[in-house]
Amino acid sequence: MTTQDNLYQRAAESLSDFLANAATKEVLNYREALQQGFHLVKNKGVLTSSVIKEIQKI
C-alpha cells in the first residue's frame, strides 16, 4: 500500500535526480545565459564586450 505522501516524495526525488544531472545543469545555465544576453542587448541596443563578459559569467 502507498500513500499520496509516498507518491509526492518519489516524484520530488525523481525531479531532484533529473536536476542533479550535470548535462541538464549545463543546458539550464546556457538557457539562462542566452536569455540574459538577449535582454541586455535589447536594453542596450548593441552587443558590447561587457555584455559578452556578463553572458560568459553566467
PDB file of N, CA and C in Angstrom, residues 10-45:
ATOM      1  N   ARG A  10       8.377  10.512  -3.970  1.00  0.00           N
ATOM      2  CA  ARG A  10       9.080   9.860  -5.081  1.00  0.00           C
ATOM      3  C   ARG A  10       9.170  10.787  -6.286  1.00  0.00           C
ATOM      4  N   ALA A  11       8.114  11.527  -6.558  1.00  0.00           N
ATOM      5  CA  ALA A  11       8.129  12.470  -7.672  1.00  0.00           C
ATOM      6  C   ALA A  11       9.171  13.556  -7.425  1.00  0.00           C
ATOM      7  N   ALA A  12       9.273  14.027  -6.185  1.00  0.00           N
ATOM      8  CA  ALA A  12      10.254  15.053  -5.845  1.00  0.00           C
ATOM      9  C   ALA A  12      11.669  14.508  -5.972  1.00  0.00           C
ATOM     10  N   GLU A  13      11.876  13.259  -5.574  1.00  0.00           N
ATOM     11  CA  GLU A  13      13.195  12.633  -5.710  1.00  0.00           C
ATOM     12  C   GLU A  13      13.572  12.483  -7.174  1.00  0.00           C
ATOM     13  N   SER A  14      12.623  12.109  -7.990  1.00  0.00           N
ATOM     14  CA  SER A  14      12.884  11.966  -9.417  1.00  0.00           C
ATOM     15  C   SER A  14      13.267  13.304 -10.023  1.00  0.00           C
ATOM     16  N   LEU A  15      12.561  14.346  -9.635  1.00  0.00           N
ATOM     17  CA  LEU A  15      12.868  15.677 -10.134  1.00  0.00           C
ATOM     18  C   LEU A  15      14.256  16.100  -9.667  1.00  0.00           C
ATOM     19  N   SER A  16      14.582  15.807  -8.427  1.00  0.00           N
ATOM     20  CA  SER A  16      15.890  16.146  -7.878  1.00  0.00           C
ATOM     21  C   SER A  16      16.996  15.426  -8.642  1.00  0.00           C
ATOM     22  N   ASP A  17      16.795  14.149  -8.932  1.00  0.00           N
ATOM     23  CA  ASP A  17      17.775  13.376  -9.700  1.00  0.00           C
ATOM     24  C   ASP A  17      17.951  13.974 -11.085  1.00  0.00           C
ATOM     25  N   PHE A  18      16.847  14.370 -11.698  1.00  0.00           N
ATOM     26  CA  PHE A  18      16.882  14.950 -13.034  1.00  0.00           C
ATOM     27  C   PHE A  18      17.679  16.250 -13.024  1.00  0.00           C
ATOM     28  N   LEU A  19      17.424  17.098 -12.053  1.00  0.00           N
ATOM     29  CA  LEU A  19      18.108  18.383 -11.992  1.00  0.00           C
ATOM     30  C   LEU A  19      19.565  18.239 -11.580  1.00  0.00           C
ATOM     31  N   ALA A  20      19.897  17.167 -10.902  1.00  0.00           N
ATOM     32  CA  ALA A  20      21.264  16.952 -10.462  1.00  0.00           C
ATOM     33  C   ALA A  20      22.158  16.495 -11.604  1.00  0.00           C
ATOM     34  N   ASN A  21      21.574  16.064 -12.690  1.00  0.00           N
ATOM     35  CA  ASN A  21      22.346  15.606 -13.834  1.00  0.00           C
ATOM     36  C   ASN A  21      23.199  16.762 -14.360  1.00  0.00           C
ATOM     37  N   ALA A  22      24.493  16.544 -14.514  1.00  0.00           N
ATOM     38  CA  ALA A  22      25.415  17.602 -14.917  1.00  0.00           C
ATOM     39  C   ALA A  22      25.063  18.188 -16.280  1.00  0.00           C
ATOM     40  N   ALA A  23      24.695  17.353 -17.220  1.00  0.00           N
ATOM     41  CA  ALA A  23      24.352  17.844 -18.551  1.00  0.00           C
ATOM     42  C   ALA A  23      23.112  18.722 -18.494  1.00  0.00           C
ATOM     43  N   THR A  24      22.168  18.359 -17.668  1.00  0.00           N
ATOM     44  CA  THR A  24      20.949  19.148 -17.523  1.00  0.00           C
ATOM     45  C   THR A  24      21.276  20.506 -16.931  1.00  0.00           C
ATOM     46  N   LYS A  25      22.115  20.522 -15.898  1.00  0.00           N
ATOM     47  CA  LYS A  25      22.517  21.786 -15.292  1.00  0.00           C
ATOM     48  C   LYS A  25      23.213  22.676 -16.313  1.00  0.00           C
ATOM     49  N   GLU A  26      24.055  22.079 -17.133  1.00  0.00           N
ATOM     50  CA  GLU A  26      24.770  22.855 -18.142  1.00  0.00           C
ATOM     51  C   GLU A  26      23.803  23.492 -19.136  1.00  0.00           C
ATOM     52  N   VAL A  27      22.834  22.722 -19.592  1.00  0.00           N
ATOM     53  CA  VAL A  27      21.846  23.254 -20.535  1.00  0.00           C
ATOM     54  C   VAL A  27      21.027  24.366 -19.894  1.00  0.00           C
ATOM     55  N   LEU A  28      20.633  24.193 -18.644  1.00  0.00           N
ATOM     56  CA  LEU A  28      19.879  25.234 -17.950  1.00  0.00           C
ATOM     57  C   LEU A  28      20.703  26.509 -17.807  1.00  0.00           C
ATOM     58  N   ASN A  29      22.006  26.369 -17.552  1.00  0.00           N
ATOM     59  CA  ASN A  29      22.884  27.533 -17.469  1.00  0.00           C
ATOM     60  C   ASN A  29      23.002  28.228 -18.823  1.00  0.00           C
ATOM     61  N   TYR A  30      23.128  27.457 -19.897  1.00  0.00           N
ATOM     62  CA  TYR A  30      23.179  28.045 -21.238  1.00  0.00           C
ATOM     63  C   TYR A  30      21.894  28.814 -21.541  1.00  0.00           C
ATOM     64  N   ARG A  31      20.782  28.225 -21.185  1.00  0.00           N
ATOM     65  CA  ARG A  31      19.496  28.874 -21.427  1.00  0.00           C
ATOM     66  C   ARG A  31      19.412  30.197 -20.675  1.00  0.00           C
ATOM     67  N   GLU A  32      19.812  30.177 -19.416  1.00  0.00           N
ATOM     68  CA  GLU A  32      19.790  31.403 -18.609  1.00  0.00           C
ATOM     69  C   GLU A  32      20.713  32.463 -19.211  1.00  0.00           C
ATOM     70  N   ALA A  33      21.913  32.052 -19.637  1.00  0.00           N
ATOM     71  CA  ALA A  33      22.869  32.989 -20.232  1.00  0.00           C
ATOM     72  C   ALA A  33      22.313  33.598 -21.511  1.00  0.00           C
ATOM     73  N   LEU A  34      21.704  32.784 -22.350  1.00  0.00           N
ATOM     74  CA  LEU A  34      21.137  33.296 -23.596  1.00  0.00           C
ATOM     75  C   LEU A  34      19.994  34.269 -23.335  1.00  0.00           C
ATOM     76  N   GLN A  35      19.145  33.933 -22.391  1.00  0.00           N
ATOM     77  CA  GLN A  35      18.027  34.828 -22.063  1.00  0.00           C
ATOM     78  C   GLN A  35      18.541  36.149 -21.506  1.00  0.00           C
ATOM     79  N   GLN A  36      19.511  36.082 -20.618  1.00  0.00           N
ATOM     80  CA  GLN A  36      20.074  37.296 -20.029  1.00  0.00           C
ATOM     81  C   GLN A  36      20.768  38.119 -21.112  1.00  0.00           C
ATOM     82  N   GLY A  37      21.520  37.459 -21.982  1.00  0.00           N
ATOM     83  CA  GLY A  37      22.189  38.158 -23.068  1.00  0.00           C
ATOM     84  C   GLY A  37      21.202  38.846 -23.990  1.00  0.00           C
ATOM     85  N   PHE A  38      20.131  38.177 -24.310  1.00  0.00           N
ATOM     86  CA  PHE A  38      19.098  38.767 -25.160  1.00  0.00           C
ATOM     87  C   PHE A  38      18.546  40.042 -24.533  1.00  0.00           C
ATOM     88  N   HIS A  39      18.243  39.974 -23.232  1.00  0.00           N
ATOM     89  CA  HIS A  39      17.677  41.137 -22.553  1.00  0.00           C
ATOM     90  C   HIS A  39      18.695  42.279 -22.467  1.00  0.00           C
ATOM     91  N   LEU A  40      19.961  41.958 -22.221  1.00  0.00           N
ATOM     92  CA  LEU A  40      20.986  43.003 -22.148  1.00  0.00           C
ATOM     93  C   LEU A  40      21.147  43.707 -23.492  1.00  0.00           C
ATOM     94  N   VAL A  41      21.198  42.927 -24.564  1.00  0.00           N
ATOM     95  CA  VAL A  41      21.353  43.513 -25.899  1.00  0.00           C
ATOM     96  C   VAL A  41      20.107  44.313 -26.269  1.00  0.00           C
ATOM     97  N   LYS A  42      18.955  43.808 -25.933  1.00  0.00           N
ATOM     98  CA  LYS A  42      17.705  44.511 -26.240  1.00  0.00           C
ATOM     99  C   LYS A  42      17.661  45.859 -25.526  1.00  0.00           C
ATOM    100  N   ASN A  43      18.067  45.875 -24.263  1.00  0.00           N
ATOM    101  CA  ASN A  43      18.032  47.117 -23.480  1.00  0.00           C
ATOM    102  C   ASN A  43      19.096  48.116 -23.929  1.00  0.00           C
ATOM    103  N   LYS A  44      20.290  47.607 -24.254  1.00  0.00           N
ATOM    104  CA  LYS A  44      21.387  48.495 -24.651  1.00  0.00           C
ATOM    105  C   LYS A  44      21.347  48.825 -26.138  1.00  0.00           C
ATOM    106  N   GLY A  45      20.730  47.970 -26.922  1.00  0.00           N
ATOM    107  CA  GLY A  45      20.648  48.193 -28.350  1.00  0.00           C
ATOM    108  C   GLY A  45      21.893  47.796 -29.111  1.00  0.00           C
TER     109      GLY A  45
END
